[in-house]
Each structure stands twice: as structure tokens, then as C-alpha cells.
PDB file of C-alpha atoms in Angstrom:
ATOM      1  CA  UNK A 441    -118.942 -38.836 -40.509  1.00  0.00           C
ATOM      2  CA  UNK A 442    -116.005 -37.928 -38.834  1.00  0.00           C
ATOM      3  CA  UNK A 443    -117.799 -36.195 -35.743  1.00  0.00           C
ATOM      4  CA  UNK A 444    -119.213 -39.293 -34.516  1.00  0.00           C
ATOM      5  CA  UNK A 445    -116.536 -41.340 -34.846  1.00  0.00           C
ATOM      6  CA  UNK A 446    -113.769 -39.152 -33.911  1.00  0.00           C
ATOM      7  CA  UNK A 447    -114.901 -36.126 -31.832  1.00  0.00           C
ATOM      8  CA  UNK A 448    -118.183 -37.220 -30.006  1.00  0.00           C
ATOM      9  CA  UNK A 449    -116.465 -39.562 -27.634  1.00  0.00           C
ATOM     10  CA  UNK A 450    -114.523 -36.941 -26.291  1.00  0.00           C
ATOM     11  CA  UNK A 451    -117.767 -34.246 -26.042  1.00  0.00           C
ATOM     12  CA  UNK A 452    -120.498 -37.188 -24.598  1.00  0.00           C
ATOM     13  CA  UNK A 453    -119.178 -38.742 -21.665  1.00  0.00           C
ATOM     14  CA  UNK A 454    -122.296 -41.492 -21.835  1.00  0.00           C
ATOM     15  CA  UNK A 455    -122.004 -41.951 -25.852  1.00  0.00           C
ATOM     16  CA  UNK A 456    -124.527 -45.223 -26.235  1.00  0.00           C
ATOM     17  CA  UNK A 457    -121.789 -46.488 -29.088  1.00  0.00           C
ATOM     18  CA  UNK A 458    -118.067 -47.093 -29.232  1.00  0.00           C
ATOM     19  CA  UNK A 459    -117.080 -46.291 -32.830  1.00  0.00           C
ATOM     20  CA  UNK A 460    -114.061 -48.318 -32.319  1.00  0.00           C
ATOM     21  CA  UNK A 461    -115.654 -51.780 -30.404  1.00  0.00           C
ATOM     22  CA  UNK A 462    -119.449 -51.597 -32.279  1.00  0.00           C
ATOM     23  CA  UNK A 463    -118.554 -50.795 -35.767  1.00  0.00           C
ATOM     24  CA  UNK A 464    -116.338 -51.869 -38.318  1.00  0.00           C
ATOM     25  CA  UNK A 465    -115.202 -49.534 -41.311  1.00  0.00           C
ATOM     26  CA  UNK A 466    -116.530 -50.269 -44.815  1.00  0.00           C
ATOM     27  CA  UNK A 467    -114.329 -47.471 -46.650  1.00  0.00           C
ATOM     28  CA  UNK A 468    -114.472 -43.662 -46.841  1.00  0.00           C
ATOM     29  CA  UNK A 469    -116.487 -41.836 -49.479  1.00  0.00           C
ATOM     30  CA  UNK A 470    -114.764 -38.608 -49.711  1.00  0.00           C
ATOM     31  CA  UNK A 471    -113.719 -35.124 -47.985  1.00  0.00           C
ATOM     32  CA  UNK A 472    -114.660 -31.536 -47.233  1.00  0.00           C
ATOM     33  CA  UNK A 473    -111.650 -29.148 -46.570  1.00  0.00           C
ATOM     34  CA  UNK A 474    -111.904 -26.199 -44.423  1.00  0.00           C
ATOM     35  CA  UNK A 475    -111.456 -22.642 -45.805  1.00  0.00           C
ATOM     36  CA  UNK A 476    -110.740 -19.701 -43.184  1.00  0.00           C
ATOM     37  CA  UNK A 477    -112.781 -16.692 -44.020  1.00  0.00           C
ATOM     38  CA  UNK A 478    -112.598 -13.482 -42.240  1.00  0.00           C
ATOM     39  CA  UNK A 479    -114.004 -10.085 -41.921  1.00  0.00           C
ATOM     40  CA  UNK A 480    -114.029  -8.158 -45.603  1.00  0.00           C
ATOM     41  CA  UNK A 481    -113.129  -5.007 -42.470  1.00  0.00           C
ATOM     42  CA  UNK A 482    -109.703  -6.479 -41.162  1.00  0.00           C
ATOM     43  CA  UNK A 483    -106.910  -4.949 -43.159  1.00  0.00           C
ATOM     44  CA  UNK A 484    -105.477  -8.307 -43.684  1.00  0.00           C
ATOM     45  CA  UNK A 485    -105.337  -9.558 -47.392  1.00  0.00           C
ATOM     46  CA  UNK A 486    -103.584 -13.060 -46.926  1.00  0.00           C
ATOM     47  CA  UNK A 487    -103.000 -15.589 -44.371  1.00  0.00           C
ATOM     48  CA  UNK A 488     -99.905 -14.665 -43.367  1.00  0.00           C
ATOM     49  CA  UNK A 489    -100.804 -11.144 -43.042  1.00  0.00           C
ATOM     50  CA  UNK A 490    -104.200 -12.392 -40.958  1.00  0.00           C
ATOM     51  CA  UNK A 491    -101.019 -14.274 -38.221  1.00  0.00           C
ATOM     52  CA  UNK A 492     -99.338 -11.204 -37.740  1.00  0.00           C
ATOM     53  CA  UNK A 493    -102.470  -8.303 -37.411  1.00  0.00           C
ATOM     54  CA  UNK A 494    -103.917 -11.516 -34.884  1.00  0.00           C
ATOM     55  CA  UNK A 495    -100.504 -11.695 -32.847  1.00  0.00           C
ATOM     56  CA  UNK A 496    -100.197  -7.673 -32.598  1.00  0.00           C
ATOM     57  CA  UNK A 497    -104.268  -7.657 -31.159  1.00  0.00           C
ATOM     58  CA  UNK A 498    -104.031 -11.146 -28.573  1.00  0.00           C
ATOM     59  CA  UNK A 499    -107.266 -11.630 -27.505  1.00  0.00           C
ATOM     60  CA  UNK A 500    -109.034  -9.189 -29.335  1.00  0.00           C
ATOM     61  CA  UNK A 501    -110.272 -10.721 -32.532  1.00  0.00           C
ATOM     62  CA  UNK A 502    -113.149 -13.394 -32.228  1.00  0.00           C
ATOM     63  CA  UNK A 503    -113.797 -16.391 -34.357  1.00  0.00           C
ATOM     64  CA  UNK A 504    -117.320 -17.841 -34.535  1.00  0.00           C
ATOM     65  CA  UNK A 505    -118.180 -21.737 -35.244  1.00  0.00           C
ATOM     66  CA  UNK A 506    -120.997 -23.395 -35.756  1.00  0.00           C
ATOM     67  CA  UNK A 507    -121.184 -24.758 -32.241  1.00  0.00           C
ATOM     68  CA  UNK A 508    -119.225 -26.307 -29.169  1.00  0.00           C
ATOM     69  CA  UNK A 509    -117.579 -28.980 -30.276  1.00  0.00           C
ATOM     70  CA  UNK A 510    -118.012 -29.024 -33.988  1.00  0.00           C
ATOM     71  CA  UNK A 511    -115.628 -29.635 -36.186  1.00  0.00           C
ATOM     72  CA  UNK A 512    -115.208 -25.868 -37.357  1.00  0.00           C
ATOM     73  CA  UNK A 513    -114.546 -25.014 -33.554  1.00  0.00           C
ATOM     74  CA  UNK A 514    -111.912 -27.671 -32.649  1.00  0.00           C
ATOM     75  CA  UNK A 515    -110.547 -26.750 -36.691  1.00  0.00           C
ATOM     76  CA  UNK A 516    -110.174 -22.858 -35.342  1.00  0.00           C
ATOM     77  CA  UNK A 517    -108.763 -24.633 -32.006  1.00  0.00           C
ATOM     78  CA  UNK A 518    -106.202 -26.886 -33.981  1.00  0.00           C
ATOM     79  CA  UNK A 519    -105.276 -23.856 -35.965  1.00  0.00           C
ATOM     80  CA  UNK A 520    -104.626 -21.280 -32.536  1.00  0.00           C
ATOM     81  CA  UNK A 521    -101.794 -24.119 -31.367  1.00  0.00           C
ATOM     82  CA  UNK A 522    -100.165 -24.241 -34.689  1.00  0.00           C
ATOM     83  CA  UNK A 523     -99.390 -20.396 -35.252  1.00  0.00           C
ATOM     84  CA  UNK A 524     -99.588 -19.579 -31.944  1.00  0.00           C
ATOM     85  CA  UNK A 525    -102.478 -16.411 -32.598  1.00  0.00           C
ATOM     86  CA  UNK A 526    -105.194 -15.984 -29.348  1.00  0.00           C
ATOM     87  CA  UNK A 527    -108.717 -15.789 -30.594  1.00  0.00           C
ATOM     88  CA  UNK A 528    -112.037 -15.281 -28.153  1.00  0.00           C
ATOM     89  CA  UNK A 529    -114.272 -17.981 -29.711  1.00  0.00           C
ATOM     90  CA  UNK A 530    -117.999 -17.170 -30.263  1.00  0.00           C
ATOM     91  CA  UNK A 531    -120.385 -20.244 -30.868  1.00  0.00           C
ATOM     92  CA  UNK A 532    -123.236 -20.114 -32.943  1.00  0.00           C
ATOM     93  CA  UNK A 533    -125.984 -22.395 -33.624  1.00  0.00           C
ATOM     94  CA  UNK A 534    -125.608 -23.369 -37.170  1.00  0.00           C
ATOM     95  CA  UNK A 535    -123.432 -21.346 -40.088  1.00  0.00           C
ATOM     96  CA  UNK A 536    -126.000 -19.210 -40.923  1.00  0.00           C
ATOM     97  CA  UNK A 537    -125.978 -16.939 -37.905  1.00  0.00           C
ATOM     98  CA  UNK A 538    -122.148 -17.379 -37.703  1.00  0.00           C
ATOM     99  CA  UNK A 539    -121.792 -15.868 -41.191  1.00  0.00           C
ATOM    100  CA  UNK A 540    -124.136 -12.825 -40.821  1.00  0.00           C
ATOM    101  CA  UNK A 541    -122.184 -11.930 -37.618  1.00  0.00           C
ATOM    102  CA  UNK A 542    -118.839 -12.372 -39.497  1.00  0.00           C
ATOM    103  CA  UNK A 543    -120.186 -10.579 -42.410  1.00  0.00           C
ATOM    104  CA  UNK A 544    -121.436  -7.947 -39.731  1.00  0.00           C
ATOM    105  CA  UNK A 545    -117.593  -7.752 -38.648  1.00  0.00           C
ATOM    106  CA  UNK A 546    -119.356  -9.290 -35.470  1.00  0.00           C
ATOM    107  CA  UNK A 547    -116.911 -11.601 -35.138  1.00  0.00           C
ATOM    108  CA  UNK A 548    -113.363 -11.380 -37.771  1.00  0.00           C
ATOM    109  CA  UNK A 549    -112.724 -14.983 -38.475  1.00  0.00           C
ATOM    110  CA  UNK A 550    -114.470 -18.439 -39.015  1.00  0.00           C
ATOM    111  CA  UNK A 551    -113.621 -21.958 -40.292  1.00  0.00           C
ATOM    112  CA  UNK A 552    -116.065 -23.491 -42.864  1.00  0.00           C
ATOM    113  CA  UNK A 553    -116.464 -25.636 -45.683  1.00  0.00           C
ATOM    114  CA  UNK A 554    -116.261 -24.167 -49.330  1.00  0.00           C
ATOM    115  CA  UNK A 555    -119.960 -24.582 -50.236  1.00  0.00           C
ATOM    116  CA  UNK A 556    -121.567 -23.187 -47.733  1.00  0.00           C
ATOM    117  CA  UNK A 557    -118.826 -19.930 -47.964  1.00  0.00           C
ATOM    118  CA  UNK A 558    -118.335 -19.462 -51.586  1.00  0.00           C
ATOM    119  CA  UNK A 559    -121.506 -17.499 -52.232  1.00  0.00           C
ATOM    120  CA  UNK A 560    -120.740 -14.569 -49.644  1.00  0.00           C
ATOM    121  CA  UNK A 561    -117.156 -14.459 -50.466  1.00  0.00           C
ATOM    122  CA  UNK A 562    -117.544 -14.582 -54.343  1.00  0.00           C
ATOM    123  CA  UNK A 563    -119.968 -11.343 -53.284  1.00  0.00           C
ATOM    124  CA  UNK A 564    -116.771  -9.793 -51.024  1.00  0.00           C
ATOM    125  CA  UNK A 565    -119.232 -10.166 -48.276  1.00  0.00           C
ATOM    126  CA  UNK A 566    -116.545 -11.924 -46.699  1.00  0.00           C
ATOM    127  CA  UNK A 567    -112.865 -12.496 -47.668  1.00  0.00           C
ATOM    128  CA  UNK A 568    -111.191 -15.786 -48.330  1.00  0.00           C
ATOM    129  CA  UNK A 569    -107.372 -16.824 -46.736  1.00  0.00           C
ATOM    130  CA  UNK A 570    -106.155 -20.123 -47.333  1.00  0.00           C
ATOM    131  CA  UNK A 571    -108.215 -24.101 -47.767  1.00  0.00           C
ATOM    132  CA  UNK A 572    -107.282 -26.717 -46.145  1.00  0.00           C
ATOM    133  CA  UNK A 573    -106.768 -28.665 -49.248  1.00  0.00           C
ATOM    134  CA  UNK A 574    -107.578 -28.385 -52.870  1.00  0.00           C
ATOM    135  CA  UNK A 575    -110.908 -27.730 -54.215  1.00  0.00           C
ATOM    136  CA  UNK A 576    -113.094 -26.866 -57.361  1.00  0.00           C
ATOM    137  CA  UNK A 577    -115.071 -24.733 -55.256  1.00  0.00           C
ATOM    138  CA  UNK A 578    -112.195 -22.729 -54.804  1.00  0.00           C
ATOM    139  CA  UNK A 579    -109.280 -23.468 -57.082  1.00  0.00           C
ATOM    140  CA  UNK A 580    -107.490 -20.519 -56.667  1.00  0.00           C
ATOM    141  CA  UNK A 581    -107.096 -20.186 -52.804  1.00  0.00           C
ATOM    142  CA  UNK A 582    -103.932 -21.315 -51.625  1.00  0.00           C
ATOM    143  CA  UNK A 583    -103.988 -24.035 -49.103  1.00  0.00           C
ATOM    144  CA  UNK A 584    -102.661 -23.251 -45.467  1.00  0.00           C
ATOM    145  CA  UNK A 585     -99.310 -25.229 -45.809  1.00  0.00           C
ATOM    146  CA  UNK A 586     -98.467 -23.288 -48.970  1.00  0.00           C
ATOM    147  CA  UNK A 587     -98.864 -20.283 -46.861  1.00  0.00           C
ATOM    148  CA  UNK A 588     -96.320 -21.637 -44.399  1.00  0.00           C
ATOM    149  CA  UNK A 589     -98.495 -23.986 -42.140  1.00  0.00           C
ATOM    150  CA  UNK A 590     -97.274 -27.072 -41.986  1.00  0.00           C
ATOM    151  CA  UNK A 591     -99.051 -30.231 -41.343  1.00  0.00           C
ATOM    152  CA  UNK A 592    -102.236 -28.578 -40.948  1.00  0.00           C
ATOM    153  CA  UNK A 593    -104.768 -30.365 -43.107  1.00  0.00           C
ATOM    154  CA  UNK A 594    -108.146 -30.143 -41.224  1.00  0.00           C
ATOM    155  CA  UNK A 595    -111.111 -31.851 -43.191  1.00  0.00           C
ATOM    156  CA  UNK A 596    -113.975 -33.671 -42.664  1.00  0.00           C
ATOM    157  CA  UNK A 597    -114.714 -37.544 -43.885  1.00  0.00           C
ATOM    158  CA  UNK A 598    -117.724 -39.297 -44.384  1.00  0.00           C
ATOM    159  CA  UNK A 599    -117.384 -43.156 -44.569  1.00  0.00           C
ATOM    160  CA  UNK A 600    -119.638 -46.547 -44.842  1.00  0.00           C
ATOM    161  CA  UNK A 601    -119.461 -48.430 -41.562  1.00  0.00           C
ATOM    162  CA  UNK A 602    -120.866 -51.761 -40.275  1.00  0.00           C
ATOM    163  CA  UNK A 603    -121.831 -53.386 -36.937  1.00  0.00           C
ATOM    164  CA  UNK A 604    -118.925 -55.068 -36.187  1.00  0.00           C
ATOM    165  CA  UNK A 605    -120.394 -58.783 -36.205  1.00  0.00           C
ATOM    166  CA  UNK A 606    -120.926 -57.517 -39.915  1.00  0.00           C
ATOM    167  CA  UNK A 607    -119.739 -61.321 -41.447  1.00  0.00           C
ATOM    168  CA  UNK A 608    -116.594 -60.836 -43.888  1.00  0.00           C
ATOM    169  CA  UNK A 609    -118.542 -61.953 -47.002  1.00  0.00           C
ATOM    170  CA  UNK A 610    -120.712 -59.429 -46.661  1.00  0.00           C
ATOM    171  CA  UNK A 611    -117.964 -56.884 -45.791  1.00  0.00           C
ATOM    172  CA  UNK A 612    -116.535 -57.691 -49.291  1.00  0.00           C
ATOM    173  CA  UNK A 613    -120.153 -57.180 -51.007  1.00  0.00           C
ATOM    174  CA  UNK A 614    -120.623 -53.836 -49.542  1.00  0.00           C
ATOM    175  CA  UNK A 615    -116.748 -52.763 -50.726  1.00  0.00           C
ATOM    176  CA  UNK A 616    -116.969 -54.300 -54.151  1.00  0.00           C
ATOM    177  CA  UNK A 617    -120.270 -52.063 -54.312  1.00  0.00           C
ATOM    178  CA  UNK A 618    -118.784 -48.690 -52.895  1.00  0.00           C
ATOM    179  CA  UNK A 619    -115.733 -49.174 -54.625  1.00  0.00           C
ATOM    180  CA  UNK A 620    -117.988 -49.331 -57.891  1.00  0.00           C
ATOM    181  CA  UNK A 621    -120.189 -46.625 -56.879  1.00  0.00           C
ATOM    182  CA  UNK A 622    -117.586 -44.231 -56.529  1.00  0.00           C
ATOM    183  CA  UNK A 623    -115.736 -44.761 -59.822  1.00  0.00           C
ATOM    184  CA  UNK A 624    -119.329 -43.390 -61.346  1.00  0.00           C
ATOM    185  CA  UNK A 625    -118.293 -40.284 -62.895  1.00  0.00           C
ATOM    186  CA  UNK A 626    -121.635 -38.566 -62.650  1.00  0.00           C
ATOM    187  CA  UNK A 627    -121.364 -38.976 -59.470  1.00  0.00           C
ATOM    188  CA  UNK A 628    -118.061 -38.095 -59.124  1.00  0.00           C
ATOM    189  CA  UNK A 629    -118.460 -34.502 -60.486  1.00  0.00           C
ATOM    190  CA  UNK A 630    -121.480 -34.231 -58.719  1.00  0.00           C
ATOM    191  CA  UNK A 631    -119.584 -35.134 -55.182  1.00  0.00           C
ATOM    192  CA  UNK A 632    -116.883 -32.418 -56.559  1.00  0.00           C
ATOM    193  CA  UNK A 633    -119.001 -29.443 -57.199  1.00  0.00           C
ATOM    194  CA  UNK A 634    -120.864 -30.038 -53.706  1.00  0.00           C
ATOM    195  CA  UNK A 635    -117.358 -29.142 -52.393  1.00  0.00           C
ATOM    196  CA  UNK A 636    -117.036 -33.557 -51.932  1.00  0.00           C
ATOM    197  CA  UNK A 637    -113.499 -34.631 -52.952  1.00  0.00           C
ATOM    198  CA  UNK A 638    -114.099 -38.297 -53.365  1.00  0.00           C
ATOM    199  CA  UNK A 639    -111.733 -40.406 -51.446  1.00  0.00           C
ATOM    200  CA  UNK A 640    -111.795 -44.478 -51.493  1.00  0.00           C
ATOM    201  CA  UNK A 641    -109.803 -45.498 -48.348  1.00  0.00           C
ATOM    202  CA  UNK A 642    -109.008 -49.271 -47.635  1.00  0.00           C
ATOM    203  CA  UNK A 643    -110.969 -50.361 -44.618  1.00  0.00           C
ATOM    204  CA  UNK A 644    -107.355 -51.130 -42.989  1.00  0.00           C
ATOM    205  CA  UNK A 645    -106.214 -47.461 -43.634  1.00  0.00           C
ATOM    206  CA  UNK A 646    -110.101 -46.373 -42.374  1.00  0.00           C
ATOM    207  CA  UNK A 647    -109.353 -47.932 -39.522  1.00  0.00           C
ATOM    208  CA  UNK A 648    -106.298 -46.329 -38.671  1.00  0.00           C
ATOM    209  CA  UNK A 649    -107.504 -42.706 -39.457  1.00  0.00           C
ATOM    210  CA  UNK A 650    -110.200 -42.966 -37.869  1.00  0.00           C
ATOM    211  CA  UNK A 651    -107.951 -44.009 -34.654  1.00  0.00           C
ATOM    212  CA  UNK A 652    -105.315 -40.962 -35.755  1.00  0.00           C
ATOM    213  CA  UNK A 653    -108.790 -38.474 -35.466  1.00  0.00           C
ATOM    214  CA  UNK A 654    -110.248 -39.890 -32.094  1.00  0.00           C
ATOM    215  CA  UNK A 655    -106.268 -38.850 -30.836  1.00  0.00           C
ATOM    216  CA  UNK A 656    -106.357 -35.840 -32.540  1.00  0.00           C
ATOM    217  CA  UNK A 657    -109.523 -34.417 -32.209  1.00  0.00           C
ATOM    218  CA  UNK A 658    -110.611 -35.686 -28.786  1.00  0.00           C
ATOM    219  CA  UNK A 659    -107.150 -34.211 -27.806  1.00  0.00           C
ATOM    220  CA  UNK A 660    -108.044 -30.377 -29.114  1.00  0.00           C
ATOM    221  CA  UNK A 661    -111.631 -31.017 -27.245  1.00  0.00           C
ATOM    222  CA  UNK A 662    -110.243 -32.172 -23.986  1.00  0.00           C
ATOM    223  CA  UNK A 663    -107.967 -29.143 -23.897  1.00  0.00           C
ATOM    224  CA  UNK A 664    -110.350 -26.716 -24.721  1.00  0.00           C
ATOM    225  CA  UNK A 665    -112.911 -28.643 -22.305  1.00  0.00           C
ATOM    226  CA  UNK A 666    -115.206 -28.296 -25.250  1.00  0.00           C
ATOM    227  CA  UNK A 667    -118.791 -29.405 -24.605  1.00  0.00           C
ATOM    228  CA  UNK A 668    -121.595 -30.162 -26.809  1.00  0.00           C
ATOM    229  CA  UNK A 669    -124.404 -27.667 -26.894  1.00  0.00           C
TER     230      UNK A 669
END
């Protein structure tokens, strides 16, 4: 998954792997887009409406995660640089408590994945903005770069990886397999409707995103000095 691969060498300065040097990528199974959620309280019924009530209160609104370091804090993190809106963040331990506090109007915003959100927001417990990218959990939310964000596409990835002195015959044996695992549509619509987009990358382009996310995400962590809890 992509938090050991690409965000836990930046958060565990004595990590006993290096995802780069030990293992060797396989191919990617599929993806998980965030959604941003907020606050049914805030008067804010869109994303772009959400920017500006955040840039007229700096500092006052406060975004939960699901913990220091996770993916749904560095996602909030990676969001603050590109529009530019200050937010106190609030970690939690888990979703579950980070949800009843947003739904509480504890905290106004927080950055999840569509399954675990869709229940309390189909209930206007709390109020959808924009998804990361496209999903059947929520096809009618608009993703964040058709509301005006550009090149902000935050997901998560879960892959099949090897120890690197993984021999290149049996490389091939485990790729023919996945590859013919994942064209099983059962399976398929059964990754979909857990909020699962599947995704078959090469194990060349694996490689190289999984490089791209170590930059990307280890950069947001470093900056933030984020820490593991």
C-alpha cells in the first residue's frame, strides 16, 4: 500500500525495509480516491465556496485525519499548498472518532475515502465537496480539478510486491496471474463498489510511481515535520 512504500520512510527514521532496495514491484491492483467532507454547519455548499469562507477565517477552521502521518493528513496537507487556505489540523486515532467530531462540527473539514464517508453524508450528517477522482460510490461529486484544482489527484494504491532477489521467471508467473485475476469481473465490481477502482500498472510504470510518491509524499511530511503516532 502506498503508505509503506511511499510515506513511511519519511515518518520512521529506523524503517527495517527500503521499499526501493528490498522489494521489487509486481503491479498495482487498484485505487481509493479521496473525497473532502465538511461540516453539514459551514455555510459553504461547494468547493469553491469552502476556499473562499476558509481564506476569509485563516486559522480558524480545523480539519481532522485519521492520524499523524496518514495519508488523509498529508492529503489535507497537499491540499493547504495548492489553494493556499490555513487549516489547524486535529489528529484522531482512526476515522471513526474523526467523523463524530466532524459530524459534531468539532472540527469543519476532513479527507477520506468514499466508503467509509458515504453512509453519513448520504444521511446529511456530513456534506460532500469534491473526489479526488471518479467513483461509483459517488458518481455525482465533482472531482477537485473540475472545481478548479489543478493537478491535485490524491489517492491511495495498493500493489503486489516481491523481495527483490524475486528470480524473473517467477516475476512473470506472479504478473501473468494478477493480470488474470484482475480481468475477473466479479471481482471487478466487487473491487468497485468497495470504493476499489481497479488499476493494472506495468511493473516499469510501478516503479516509477512509486518513486514520484516517496518525492511527493515524503516531501508534504518533511515540511509539516509529520510524525507517526
Amino acid at each position: 500500500v502506498i503508505a509503506a512504500h511511499a510515506i513511511n520512510p519519511s515518518l520512521y527514521p529506523k524503517l527495517p525495509y527500503d521499499p526501493l532496495a528490498d522489494l521489487t514491484p509486481v503491479g498495482t491492483l487498484g485505487t481509493t480516491p479521496f473525497v473532502l467532507v465538511v461540516s453539514p454547519e459551514l455555510p459553504a455548499k461547494n468547493l469553491a465556496e469552502f476556499i473562499h469562507y476558509a481564506k476569509a477565517k485563516p486559522g480558524a477552521l480545523n480539519y481532522g485525519s485519521i492520524g499523524n502521518g496518514t495519508a488523509s493528513h498529508l492529503a489535507a496537507e497537499l491540499f493547504k499548498q495548492r489553494t493556499g487556505v490555513d487549516m489547524t489540523h486535529i489528529p484522531y486515532r482512526g476515522a471513526a472518532p474523526a467523523q463524530t467530531d466532524l459530524m459534531a462540527g468539532q472540527i469543519q473539514a476532513l479527507f477520506d475515502n468514499p466508503v467509509a464517508l458515504a453512509p453519513q453524508v448520504r444521511a446529511s450528517r456530513m456534506r460532500a465537496l469534491a473526489i479526488s477522482q471518479p467513483s461509483a460510490v459517488f458518481p455525482e461529486l465533482p472531482t477537485f480539478e473540475a472545481s478548479g484544482i489543478k493537478d491535485f489527484k490524491p489517492e491511495l494504491w495498493y500493489g503486489l510486491m516481491a523481495p527483490a532477489a524475486t528470480p524473473k521467471d517467477v516475476l512473470q508467473r506472479l504478473r501473468t496471474a494478477l493480470d488474470k485475476v484482475l480481468q475477473d469481473r466479479n471481482l471487478r465490481a466487487e473491487m468497485m463498489s468497495k470504493g476499489v477502482a481497479p488499476e493494472s500498472l506495468s511493473p516499469e510504470a510501478f516503479a516509477q510511481r512509486i518513486r514520484a510518491d516517496i518525492a511527493l509524499w515524503g516531501g508534504i511530511a518533511r515540511a509539516v515535520n509529520a510524525k507517526a503516532d
